[in-house]
CSV table of C-alpha atoms and ligand atoms in Angstrom, one decimal:
chain,number,residue,atom,x,y,z
A,17,MET,CA,48.9,-19.4,26.6
A,18,ALA,CA,46.4,-17.8,28.9
A,19,SER,CA,45.2,-19.8,31.8
A,20,ILE,CA,41.5,-19.9,32.7
A,21,LEU,CA,39.7,-21.1,35.9
A,22,ILE,CA,36.2,-22.6,35.3
A,23,VAL,CA,33.9,-22.6,38.3
A,24,GLU,CA,30.8,-24.6,37.6
A,25,ASP,CA,28.9,-27.0,39.8
A,26,ASP,CA,27.0,-28.8,37.0
A,27,ASN,CA,29.3,-31.7,36.2
A,28,THR,CA,28.2,-32.0,32.5
A,29,LEU,CA,28.5,-28.3,31.7
A,30,ARG,CA,31.9,-28.1,33.5
A,31,GLN,CA,33.2,-30.9,31.4
A,32,VAL,CA,31.9,-29.4,28.2
A,33,LEU,CA,33.6,-26.1,29.0
A,34,ILE,CA,36.9,-27.8,29.9
A,35,ASN,CA,36.8,-29.6,26.5
A,36,LEU,CA,35.9,-26.5,24.6
A,37,LEU,CA,38.5,-24.2,26.1
A,38,THR,CA,41.3,-26.8,26.2
A,39,GLY,CA,40.5,-27.4,22.5
A,40,GLN,CA,41.3,-23.7,21.9
A,41,GLY,CA,44.7,-24.2,23.5
A,42,TYR,CA,44.0,-22.5,26.8
A,43,ARG,CA,45.4,-23.8,30.0
A,44,VAL,CA,42.3,-24.8,31.9
A,45,SER,CA,41.7,-25.5,35.6
A,46,SER,CA,38.3,-26.2,37.1
A,47,ALA,CA,36.5,-26.1,40.4
A,48,ALA,CA,33.1,-27.6,41.3
A,49,CYS,CA,32.3,-25.4,44.3
A,50,GLY,CA,33.2,-22.2,46.0
A,51,LYS,CA,35.7,-23.9,48.3
A,52,GLU,CA,37.6,-25.5,45.5
A,53,ALA,CA,37.6,-22.2,43.6
A,54,GLU,CA,39.0,-20.3,46.5
A,55,SER,CA,41.9,-22.7,46.9
A,56,ALA,CA,42.6,-22.6,43.2
A,57,LEU,CA,42.7,-18.8,43.3
A,58,LYS,CA,45.1,-18.9,46.2
A,59,ASN,CA,47.5,-21.4,44.6
A,60,ASP,CA,47.6,-20.2,41.1
A,61,ILE,CA,47.3,-17.1,39.0
A,62,PHE,CA,44.8,-17.0,36.2
A,63,GLU,CA,44.2,-14.5,33.4
A,64,LEU,CA,40.5,-15.2,33.4
A,65,VAL,CA,37.9,-16.7,35.8
A,66,LEU,CA,34.7,-18.1,34.2
A,67,THR,CA,32.2,-18.6,37.0
A,68,ASP,CA,28.7,-19.7,37.4
A,69,LEU,CA,26.5,-17.3,39.4
A,70,CYS,CA,24.6,-19.9,41.4
A,71,LEU,CA,26.9,-22.4,43.0
A,72,GLY,CA,25.9,-24.8,45.7
A,73,ASP,CA,27.9,-23.4,48.6
A,74,THR,CA,28.5,-19.8,47.4
A,75,SER,CA,27.5,-17.3,44.8
A,76,GLY,CA,29.5,-16.3,41.8
A,77,LEU,CA,29.7,-12.8,43.4
A,78,ASP,CA,31.8,-14.2,46.2
A,79,ILE,CA,34.2,-15.8,43.7
A,80,LEU,CA,34.4,-12.5,41.9
A,81,ASN,CA,35.2,-10.7,45.1
A,82,ALA,CA,37.8,-13.2,46.1
A,83,SER,CA,39.4,-13.1,42.7
A,84,LYS,CA,39.5,-9.3,42.7
A,85,ARG,CA,41.0,-9.3,46.2
A,86,LEU,CA,43.7,-11.8,45.4
A,87,HIS,CA,44.5,-10.8,41.9
A,88,PRO,CA,43.0,-7.5,40.8
A,89,GLU,CA,44.4,-8.0,37.3
A,90,THR,CA,42.4,-11.2,36.6
A,91,GLU,CA,39.3,-10.7,34.6
A,92,VAL,CA,36.0,-12.4,35.6
A,93,ILE,CA,33.2,-13.5,33.3
A,94,ILE,CA,29.9,-14.5,35.0
A,95,MET,CA,27.6,-17.3,33.7
A,96,THR,CA,24.1,-16.8,34.7
A,97,ALA,CA,20.8,-18.5,34.1
A,98,PHE,CA,18.0,-16.8,32.3
A,99,GLY,CA,16.2,-14.4,34.7
A,100,SER,CA,19.1,-13.5,36.9
A,101,VAL,CA,20.4,-10.7,34.7
A,102,LYS,CA,19.9,-8.3,37.5
A,103,THR,CA,22.5,-10.0,39.6
A,104,ALA,CA,24.8,-10.2,36.6
A,105,VAL,CA,24.6,-6.5,36.2
A,106,GLU,CA,25.5,-6.1,39.9
A,107,ALA,CA,28.5,-8.3,39.3
A,108,MET,CA,29.6,-6.0,36.5
A,109,GLN,CA,29.4,-3.1,38.9
A,110,ASN,CA,31.6,-5.1,41.2
A,111,GLY,CA,34.3,-5.4,38.6
A,112,ALA,CA,33.3,-8.4,36.4
A,113,TRP,CA,34.4,-8.0,32.9
A,114,ASP,CA,31.3,-9.4,31.2
A,115,TYR,CA,28.5,-11.9,31.7
A,116,ILE,CA,26.9,-14.6,29.5
A,117,THR,CA,23.4,-16.0,29.8
A,118,LYS,CA,22.8,-19.7,29.8
A,119,PRO,CA,22.2,-21.5,27.5
A,120,PHE,CA,24.8,-20.0,25.2
A,121,LYS,CA,26.4,-21.0,21.9
A,122,HIS,CA,30.0,-22.0,22.1
A,123,ASP,CA,31.1,-19.3,19.7
A,124,GLU,CA,29.5,-16.7,21.8
A,125,LEU,CA,31.4,-17.8,24.8
A,126,LEU,CA,34.7,-18.1,22.9
A,127,LEU,CA,34.3,-14.6,21.6
A,128,LYS,CA,33.8,-13.2,25.1
A,129,VAL,CA,36.7,-15.1,26.4
A,130,SER,CA,39.0,-13.9,23.6
A,131,LYS,CA,37.9,-10.3,24.1
A,132,ALA,CA,38.7,-10.4,27.8
A,133,LEU,CA,42.1,-11.9,27.1
A,134,GLU,CA,42.8,-9.4,24.4
A,135,ARG,CA,42.2,-6.6,26.9
A,136,ILE,CA,44.5,-8.2,29.4
A,137,GLU,CA,47.2,-8.6,26.9
A,138,LEU,CA,46.9,-4.9,25.9
A,139,ARG,CA,47.0,-3.9,29.5
A,140,ASN,CA,50.2,-5.9,30.1
A,141,GLU,CA,51.8,-4.4,27.0
A,142,VAL,CA,51.0,-0.9,28.3
A,143,ARG,CA,52.5,-1.9,31.7
A,144,LEU,CA,55.6,-3.3,30.1
A,145,LEU,CA,56.0,-0.2,27.9
A,146,ARG,CA,55.7,1.9,31.0
A,147,GLN,CA,58.3,-0.1,32.8
A,148,GLU,CA,60.6,0.1,29.8
A,149,VAL,CA,60.2,3.9,29.7
A,150,ALA,CA,60.7,4.2,33.4
A,151,HIS,CA,63.7,2.0,33.1
A,152,GLN,CA,65.1,4.3,30.4
A,153,PHE,CA,64.7,7.3,32.7
A,154,GLY,CA,66.1,5.9,35.9
A,155,PHE,CA,68.7,7.8,37.8
A,156,ASP,CA,71.2,5.1,36.6
A,157,ASN,CA,70.7,6.5,33.1
A,158,ILE,CA,72.3,9.8,34.0
A,159,ILE,CA,75.9,8.8,33.6
A,160,GLY,CA,78.7,10.4,35.4
A,161,ASN,CA,80.5,10.0,38.7
A,162,SER,CA,82.0,13.5,39.0
A,163,LYS,CA,81.0,15.1,42.2
A,164,ILE,CA,78.8,17.7,40.5
A,165,ILE,CA,76.7,15.1,38.7
A,166,THR,CA,76.5,12.9,41.8
A,167,ASP,CA,75.3,15.9,43.8
A,168,LEU,CA,72.8,16.9,41.1
A,169,LYS,CA,71.4,13.4,41.0
A,170,LYS,CA,71.0,13.5,44.8
A,171,ILE,CA,69.2,16.8,44.7
A,172,ALA,CA,67.0,15.7,41.8
A,173,GLY,CA,66.1,12.6,43.8
A,174,ARG,CA,65.0,14.7,46.7
A,175,ILE,CA,62.8,17.0,44.7
A,176,SER,CA,61.4,14.6,42.2
A,177,ASN,CA,58.3,13.8,44.1
A,178,SER,CA,57.4,17.4,45.0
A,179,ASP,CA,55.6,19.8,42.7
A,180,ILE,CA,58.2,22.4,43.2
A,181,ALA,CA,59.0,24.4,40.0
A,182,VAL,CA,62.5,23.5,38.6
A,183,LEU,CA,64.6,25.6,36.3
A,184,ILE,CA,67.3,23.6,34.6
A,185,THR,CA,70.1,25.6,33.1
A,186,GLY,CA,73.1,24.6,31.1
A,187,GLU,CA,74.7,24.7,27.7
A,188,SER,CA,73.3,22.9,24.7
A,189,GLY,CA,73.6,19.2,25.0
A,190,THR,CA,74.5,18.9,28.7
A,191,GLY,CA,71.5,16.7,29.5
A,192,LYS,CA,68.8,19.3,30.6
A,193,GLU,CA,66.0,17.3,29.0
A,194,LEU,CA,67.3,14.1,30.4
A,195,PHE,CA,67.2,15.5,33.9
A,196,ALA,CA,63.7,16.8,33.3
A,197,LYS,CA,62.5,13.3,32.2
A,198,VAL,CA,64.1,11.6,35.1
A,199,LEU,CA,62.4,14.0,37.5
A,200,HIS,CA,59.1,13.2,35.9
A,201,HIS,CA,59.6,9.5,35.9
A,202,HIS,CA,60.4,9.6,39.6
A,203,SER,CA,57.4,11.5,40.6
A,204,ALA,CA,53.8,10.4,41.4
A,205,ARG,CA,53.0,12.0,38.0
A,206,ARG,CA,54.8,9.4,36.0
A,207,LYS,CA,51.6,7.7,35.0
A,208,LYS,CA,50.5,10.8,33.2
A,209,GLY,CA,52.2,12.6,30.4
A,210,PHE,CA,55.6,14.3,30.1
A,211,VAL,CA,54.8,17.0,27.6
A,212,PRO,CA,57.7,19.0,26.1
A,213,ILE,CA,57.3,22.2,24.3
A,214,ASN,CA,60.1,24.1,22.7
A,215,CYS,CA,59.3,27.7,23.2
A,216,SER,CA,61.7,28.9,20.6
A,217,ALA,CA,60.4,26.7,17.8
A,218,ILE,CA,56.8,27.9,17.7
A,219,PRO,CA,55.8,31.2,16.1
A,220,GLU,CA,54.6,33.8,18.6
A,221,SER,CA,51.2,33.9,17.0
A,222,LEU,CA,50.6,30.2,17.6
A,223,LEU,CA,52.3,29.8,21.0
A,224,GLU,CA,49.3,30.8,23.1
A,225,SER,CA,46.9,28.5,21.3
A,226,GLU,CA,49.5,25.7,21.5
A,227,LEU,CA,49.8,26.2,25.3
A,228,PHE,CA,46.3,27.0,26.3
A,229,GLY,CA,44.2,25.7,23.4
A,230,HIS,CA,41.6,27.6,21.5
A,231,ILE,CA,37.9,27.8,20.9
A,232,LYS,CA,36.5,27.2,17.4
A,233,GLY,CA,36.4,30.5,15.6
A,234,ALA,CA,39.0,32.2,17.9
A,235,PHE,CA,41.0,33.1,14.7
A,236,THR,CA,40.7,32.3,11.1
A,237,SER,CA,42.4,28.9,11.1
A,238,ALA,CA,40.7,27.8,14.3
A,239,VAL,CA,38.1,25.6,12.7
A,240,THR,CA,37.5,23.4,15.7
A,241,ASN,CA,38.1,23.6,19.4
A,242,ARG,CA,41.6,22.4,20.3
A,243,ARG,CA,43.1,21.4,23.6
A,244,GLY,CA,46.4,23.0,24.6
A,245,LEU,CA,49.5,21.4,25.9
A,246,PHE,CA,48.6,22.4,29.5
A,247,GLU,CA,45.5,20.2,29.2
A,248,GLU,CA,47.5,17.4,27.6
A,249,ALA,CA,49.9,17.5,30.5
A,250,GLU,CA,47.0,17.3,33.0
A,251,GLY,CA,48.2,15.4,36.1
A,252,GLY,CA,51.6,15.2,34.6
A,253,THR,CA,54.6,17.4,33.7
A,254,LEU,CA,54.9,20.2,31.2
A,255,PHE,CA,58.5,20.8,30.1
A,256,LEU,CA,59.0,24.3,28.9
A,257,ASP,CA,62.2,24.1,26.9
A,258,GLU,CA,64.2,27.2,25.8
A,259,ILE,CA,62.0,29.2,28.1
A,260,GLY,CA,64.4,32.2,27.6
A,261,ASP,CA,62.9,32.5,24.1
A,262,LEU,CA,59.3,32.9,25.3
A,263,PRO,CA,58.0,36.2,23.8
A,264,TYR,CA,57.5,38.9,26.3
A,265,SER,CA,53.7,39.1,25.7
A,266,THR,CA,53.3,35.4,26.4
A,267,GLN,CA,55.3,35.7,29.6
A,268,ALA,CA,52.6,37.6,31.4
A,269,LYS,CA,50.0,35.1,30.4
A,270,LEU,CA,52.1,32.2,31.5
A,271,LEU,CA,52.7,33.9,34.8
A,272,ARG,CA,49.0,34.3,35.4
A,273,VAL,CA,48.3,30.6,34.6
A,274,LEU,CA,51.0,29.5,37.0
A,275,GLN,CA,49.6,31.7,39.8
A,276,GLU,CA,46.0,30.9,39.3
A,277,LYS,CA,46.4,27.3,38.2
A,278,GLU,CA,43.7,27.8,35.5
A,279,ILE,CA,43.8,28.3,31.8
A,280,ARG,CA,41.6,30.2,29.5
A,281,PRO,CA,41.7,28.9,25.9
A,282,VAL,CA,42.3,31.5,23.2
A,283,GLY,CA,38.9,33.0,22.3
A,284,GLY,CA,37.1,31.4,25.2
A,285,ASN,CA,35.6,33.2,28.1
A,286,SER,CA,35.6,30.5,30.7
A,287,THR,CA,38.5,29.1,32.6
A,288,ARG,CA,39.5,25.5,33.4
A,289,SER,CA,41.5,24.5,36.4
A,290,ILE,CA,44.7,22.6,35.7
A,291,ASP,CA,47.1,20.4,37.7
A,292,VAL,CA,50.4,20.5,36.0
A,293,ARG,CA,54.0,20.4,37.2
A,294,ILE,CA,56.3,22.9,35.4
A,295,ILE,CA,59.9,22.1,34.6
A,296,ALA,CA,61.6,24.8,32.5
A,297,ALA,CA,65.0,24.8,30.8
A,298,THR,CA,67.2,27.2,29.1
A,299,ASN,CA,70.7,27.5,27.8
A,300,SER,CA,70.7,31.3,28.0
A,301,ASP,CA,71.4,33.4,31.1
A,302,LEU,CA,67.9,34.2,32.3
A,303,GLY,CA,69.2,36.4,35.1
A,304,GLN,CA,70.9,38.5,32.5
A,305,LYS,CA,67.7,38.6,30.4
A,306,VAL,CA,65.8,39.8,33.4
A,307,GLU,CA,68.4,42.6,33.9
A,308,ASN,CA,68.1,43.5,30.2
A,309,GLY,CA,64.3,43.7,30.5
A,310,GLN,CA,63.8,40.8,28.1
A,311,PHE,CA,62.4,38.4,30.7
A,312,ARG,CA,59.9,39.2,33.4
A,313,GLU,CA,61.4,39.1,36.8
A,314,ASP,CA,58.2,37.8,38.5
A,315,LEU,CA,58.0,34.9,36.0
A,316,PHE,CA,61.7,34.2,36.6
A,317,TYR,CA,61.1,33.8,40.3
A,318,ARG,CA,58.1,31.6,39.7
A,319,LEU,CA,60.0,29.2,37.5
A,320,ASN,CA,63.3,29.3,39.4
A,321,VAL,CA,62.1,28.0,42.8
A,322,MET,CA,64.7,25.1,42.5
A,323,PRO,CA,67.6,25.8,40.1
A,324,LEU,CA,69.5,22.9,38.7
A,325,HIS,CA,72.6,23.9,36.8
A,326,VAL,CA,74.1,21.1,34.6
A,327,PRO,CA,77.8,22.1,34.0
A,328,PRO,CA,79.4,21.7,30.6
A,329,LEU,CA,81.3,18.5,29.9
A,330,ARG,CA,84.7,20.3,29.8
A,331,GLU,CA,84.2,21.1,33.5
A,332,ARG,CA,83.8,17.5,34.4
A,333,PRO,CA,86.2,15.6,32.2
A,334,GLU,CA,86.2,12.7,34.6
A,335,ASP,CA,82.8,11.8,33.2
A,336,ILE,CA,84.0,11.5,29.6
A,337,PRO,CA,85.3,7.9,29.7
A,338,LEU,CA,82.1,6.6,31.3
A,339,LEU,CA,79.8,8.6,29.0
A,340,ALA,CA,81.8,7.5,26.0
A,341,GLU,CA,81.4,3.9,27.0
A,342,TYR,CA,77.7,4.4,27.6
A,343,CYS,CA,77.1,6.1,24.3
A,344,LEU,CA,79.1,3.6,22.4
A,345,ARG,CA,77.2,0.8,23.9
A,346,LYS,CA,73.9,2.4,22.8
A,347,ILE,CA,75.1,3.2,19.3
A,348,ARG,CA,77.0,0.0,18.4
A,349,GLY,CA,73.9,-2.1,19.1
A,350,GLU,CA,72.0,-0.1,16.6
A,351,TYR,CA,74.6,-0.7,13.9
A,352,GLY,CA,75.0,-4.4,14.8
A,353,ARG,CA,78.6,-3.9,15.7
A,354,ASN,CA,78.5,-5.0,19.3
A,355,GLU,CA,82.2,-6.0,19.3
A,356,VAL,CA,83.5,-2.5,18.8
A,357,THR,CA,85.4,-0.9,21.7
A,358,LEU,CA,87.4,2.2,22.2
A,359,THR,CA,91.2,2.0,22.3
A,360,ALA,CA,93.0,3.7,25.2
A,361,ASP,CA,94.5,6.1,22.7
A,362,SER,CA,91.1,7.3,21.5
A,363,VAL,CA,89.7,7.8,25.0
A,364,ASP,CA,92.8,9.9,25.6
A,365,MET,CA,91.9,12.0,22.6
A,366,LEU,CA,88.3,12.4,23.8
A,367,LEU,CA,89.6,13.6,27.1
A,368,ARG,CA,91.6,16.4,25.4
A,369,HIS,CA,88.7,17.9,23.5
A,370,ASN,CA,86.7,20.8,24.9
A,371,TRP,CA,83.2,19.7,23.8
A,372,PRO,CA,81.4,22.9,23.0
A,373,GLY,CA,78.3,20.7,22.1
A,374,ASN,CA,78.7,18.6,25.3
A,375,VAL,CA,77.2,15.1,25.5
A,376,ARG,CA,75.3,15.5,22.3
A,377,GLU,CA,78.5,16.3,20.5
A,378,LEU,CA,80.1,13.2,22.2
A,379,GLU,CA,77.3,11.0,20.9
A,380,ASN,CA,77.7,12.4,17.4
A,381,THR,CA,81.5,12.1,17.4
A,382,LEU,CA,81.2,8.4,18.4
A,383,LYS,CA,78.6,7.8,15.7
A,384,ARG,CA,81.0,9.2,13.2
A,385,ALA,CA,83.9,7.3,14.6
A,386,LEU,CA,81.9,4.0,14.5
A,387,ALA,CA,81.1,4.6,10.9
A,388,LEU,CA,84.7,5.4,10.0
A,389,SER,CA,86.2,2.5,12.0
A,390,SER,CA,86.8,-0.9,10.6
A,391,GLY,CA,87.5,-4.0,12.7
A,392,ASP,CA,86.6,-4.2,16.3
A,393,SER,CA,88.0,-1.0,17.8
A,394,ILE,CA,87.7,2.7,17.4
A,395,SER,CA,91.2,4.2,17.2
A,396,ARG,CA,92.3,7.8,17.2
A,397,GLU,CA,92.2,8.1,13.5
A,398,ASP,CA,88.5,7.4,13.5
A,399,ILE,CA,87.7,10.4,15.7
A,400,ILE,CA,87.0,13.6,14.0
A,401,PHE,CA,85.8,16.7,15.9
A,402,ILE,CA,83.4,19.0,14.2
A,403,SER,CA,82.4,22.3,15.7
A,404,PRO,CA,78.7,22.6,16.5
A,405,GLN,CA,78.1,25.0,13.6
A,406,ARG,CA,79.0,22.0,11.4
A,407,THR,CA,81.3,24.1,9.2
A,408,LYS,CA,84.8,23.4,10.3
A,409,LEU,CA,86.5,20.1,10.1
A,410,THR,CA,89.2,19.8,12.7
A,411,VAL,CA,91.3,17.0,13.7
A,412,GLU,CA,92.6,17.6,17.1
A,413,PRO,CA,96.0,16.1,17.9
A,414,ALA,CA,96.3,14.2,21.2
A,415,GLU,CA,99.8,15.6,21.5
A,416,PRO,CA,101.5,18.4,19.5
A,417,VAL,CA,102.2,17.2,16.0
A,418,SER,CA,103.5,19.1,13.0
A,419,LYS,CA,101.1,20.8,10.8
A,420,ARG,CA,101.9,18.3,8.1
A,421,SER,CA,100.8,15.3,10.0
A,422,LEU,CA,97.7,17.0,11.0
A,423,LEU,CA,96.7,17.6,7.4
A,424,GLU,CA,97.8,14.1,6.6
A,425,ASN,CA,95.5,12.8,9.2
A,426,GLN,CA,92.6,14.8,7.8
A,427,LYS,CA,93.3,13.6,4.4
A,428,ILE,CA,93.1,10.0,5.5
A,429,GLN,CA,89.8,10.6,7.3
A,430,ILE,CA,88.2,12.1,4.2
A,431,LEU,CA,89.6,9.4,1.9
A,432,LYS,CA,88.3,6.7,4.3
A,433,SER,CA,84.9,8.2,4.4
A,434,LEU,CA,84.7,8.7,0.6
A,435,GLU,CA,85.6,5.1,0.1
A,436,ALA,CA,83.1,4.0,2.6
A,437,ASN,CA,80.4,5.9,0.8
A,438,ASN,CA,81.4,4.9,-2.7
A,439,TRP,CA,82.6,8.4,-3.5
A,440,ASN,CA,79.1,9.8,-3.1
A,441,TYR,CA,79.8,13.4,-2.0
A,442,SER,CA,76.5,14.1,-0.3
A,443,MET,CA,76.7,11.0,1.8
A,444,THR,CA,80.3,11.6,2.7
A,445,ALA,CA,79.7,15.2,3.6
A,446,ASP,CA,76.8,14.1,5.7
A,447,GLN,CA,78.8,11.5,7.5
A,448,LEU,CA,81.6,13.9,8.2
A,449,GLY,CA,79.1,16.5,9.2
A,450,ILE,CA,80.6,19.1,6.8
A,451,GLY,CA,79.0,20.9,3.8
A,452,ARG,CA,79.4,19.5,0.3
A,453,THR,CA,81.4,22.6,-0.9
A,454,THR,CA,83.8,22.2,2.0
A,455,LEU,CA,84.3,18.6,1.1
A,456,TRP,CA,84.8,19.5,-2.5
A,457,ARG,CA,87.5,22.0,-1.6
A,458,LYS,CA,89.3,19.5,0.6
A,459,VAL,CA,89.2,16.9,-2.1
A,460,ARG,CA,90.8,19.3,-4.5
A,461,LYS,CA,93.3,20.5,-2.0
A,462,PHE,CA,94.4,17.0,-1.1
A,463,ASN,CA,94.2,15.9,-4.7
A,464,LEU,CA,92.1,12.9,-3.9
A,465,LYS,CA,91.0,10.8,-6.8
A,466,GLN,CA,88.6,7.9,-7.1
A,467,PRO,CA,90.4,4.8,-8.2
A,468,GLU,CA,89.6,3.8,-11.8
A,469,ALA,CA,86.8,1.3,-11.9
A,470,VAL,CA,88.1,-2.2,-12.9
B,3,ATP,N1,74.7,12.5,32.0
B,3,ATP,C1,74.3,11.9,30.9
B,3,ATP,N2,74.2,10.6,30.8
B,3,ATP,C2,73.7,9.9,29.7
B,3,ATP,N3,73.3,10.6,28.6
B,3,ATP,C3,73.3,11.9,28.6
B,3,ATP,C4,73.8,12.6,29.8
B,3,ATP,N4,73.7,14.0,29.5
B,3,ATP,C5,73.2,14.0,28.2
B,3,ATP,N5,73.0,12.8,27.7
B,3,ATP,C6,72.5,12.5,26.4
B,3,ATP,O1,72.9,13.6,25.5
B,3,ATP,C7,71.9,14.0,24.6
B,3,ATP,C8,71.6,15.4,24.8
B,3,ATP,O2,70.9,15.6,26.0
B,3,ATP,P1,69.7,16.6,26.2
B,3,ATP,O3,68.8,16.5,25.0
B,3,ATP,O4,69.1,16.2,27.5
B,3,ATP,O5,70.5,17.9,26.3
B,3,ATP,P2,69.9,19.4,26.5
B,3,ATP,O6,70.7,20.0,27.6
B,3,ATP,O7,68.4,19.4,26.6
B,3,ATP,O8,70.4,20.1,25.1
B,3,ATP,P3,69.7,21.3,24.3
B,3,ATP,O9,69.9,22.5,25.1
B,3,ATP,O10,70.5,21.3,23.0
B,3,ATP,O11,68.3,20.9,24.0
B,3,ATP,C9,70.7,13.1,24.9
B,3,ATP,O12,70.8,12.0,24.0
B,3,ATP,C10,71.0,12.6,26.3
B,3,ATP,O13,70.4,11.4,26.5
B,4,MG,MG1,67.0,20.1,25.2
C-alpha cells in the first residue's frame, strides 16, 4: 500500500485527512509543521506528500522543495486556501503534481490522490521493465568463455558508450543481434529505442520511406505523413540488419544521411537533423561485395569503423557445453520441465556436431530434444540434427556406428515423435523440423504403423 505524508497545521483538518486516507487503506504519517515534515522526509520514503501551502513556520513550497531534493520520485499535492491559486501554480512549476483548493470534497481529494499514485505506479513499472530489459542484455547474457568471445566482450565493453559505427559480421545464428542489443543497453542511449530493420526483408520501393519517412502524397499509398525508422530511433540506436542486401540505389542515400546527420522524408523538401547511432550487421562478405561492385566502398568504410566478427560455433566448441546449459535453462522453464538436464553422453554428441546454424540451431536442437525426451534427462537418442534448410533428417553418431544402427536410431526418433503427437503427421513433421512428405516417406520406409486403437 502506498504511504502518504500529510503536512497540515490545522489540527482538526489534519485529523480528518488522516482518518479519510487511512480509511482507504493508505499508510499515513502526519506532520503539524515544517520542522516535523522535514524530519519525516528524512527518515522515511513516501509515495505522496500532501501539504498545506501556509504553515506556521514555513511554506508548502519549502516542503515541496525539500521533498523533491530528498526523493525526486515522490509526488507532491498542495492544499491551498481560496485566493492563493497563484502560489499553487508556482508550486506546480516547481514540480508539484497537482493542487487542491480548500474547502474541498473528500471525493475530490481522493481522486487526486489516486491519480498521483497511479502515475507513480506506472512510472515504477516502466522502470522495472527497463531494468528487466537491461538485465536481459547484460554482458553476462553473452555466454561463452572461449578466448574469442571473452575478447569480443571486452572490445564491446570498451566501445559501447561511444557513438562509433560498428559492423558486426558472422554466420547466421552466431549472435550478431545479441551483440548489437548489448552494445545499445550499455550505452548512454539505452533510455531511447533500439530499432532494428532487416534490410533484406523490405521491398526496395518501400525501403526509403521505411527508413526516412514520407510526406503525405509522396506516392499513391502515402495517405498521411509518416515518420521513418531514423526518427523512431532518435537518441537511440538503429540496427541495420542484413546490410549486405541493401539495394545499390538506397546505399547512396544512406551514405548521405550518415555524413550529414540529417534526413529528408520521401516527397519532402526540407531536412531534419537526427542523432542516431548506427550498428550494422551482415552474414555476407561485404568486402567481397565491394570488390564485385555490389556494395559502395564509401558506405562500407562509414559503417565499418569498428568491425566485430563473431566466429561460428564450430570454431569455438569449448563454448558449446555452457551455451547448451544456458539455452536448456531458458527453454525448460517455458515448458514447465525445470528438472530436465543433459546427460554427459548428449553433451558429447553436441560437441561433435558442426553447427551450420550456430547458436540458433543449438537452441532449436535442444527444444526438439526436450520435446522428445521423457523423464528428467535429455539423452543422446533425443538429439536430432537437422540441416538449416530443414530438409534433411540426420542422426549423427557420437562414434562410428554401423549404417544399420544409425537407421534404427532414426526410426526410434520418428516413432517417438509420432506417438508424442498422437500420430498427427503435420505436428510430428513440425516437431522434427522436416517436411510432411519426407516424414511420410520415412514412415513407409520403416514400415511404422499406428497401434490399433483399443
Ligand atoms: N553467445 C551467446 N550467448 C547466449 N545466447 C546466444 C549467444 N549467441 C547467440 N545467442 C542466441 O542465439 C539466437 C540467435 O542469435 P542472433 O539472433 O543474435 O543471431 P544473428 O547472428 O543475428 O543471426 P541471423 O544472421 O540469422 O540474424 C538468439 O536467441 C540469441 O539470443
Ligand atoms: Mg540477426
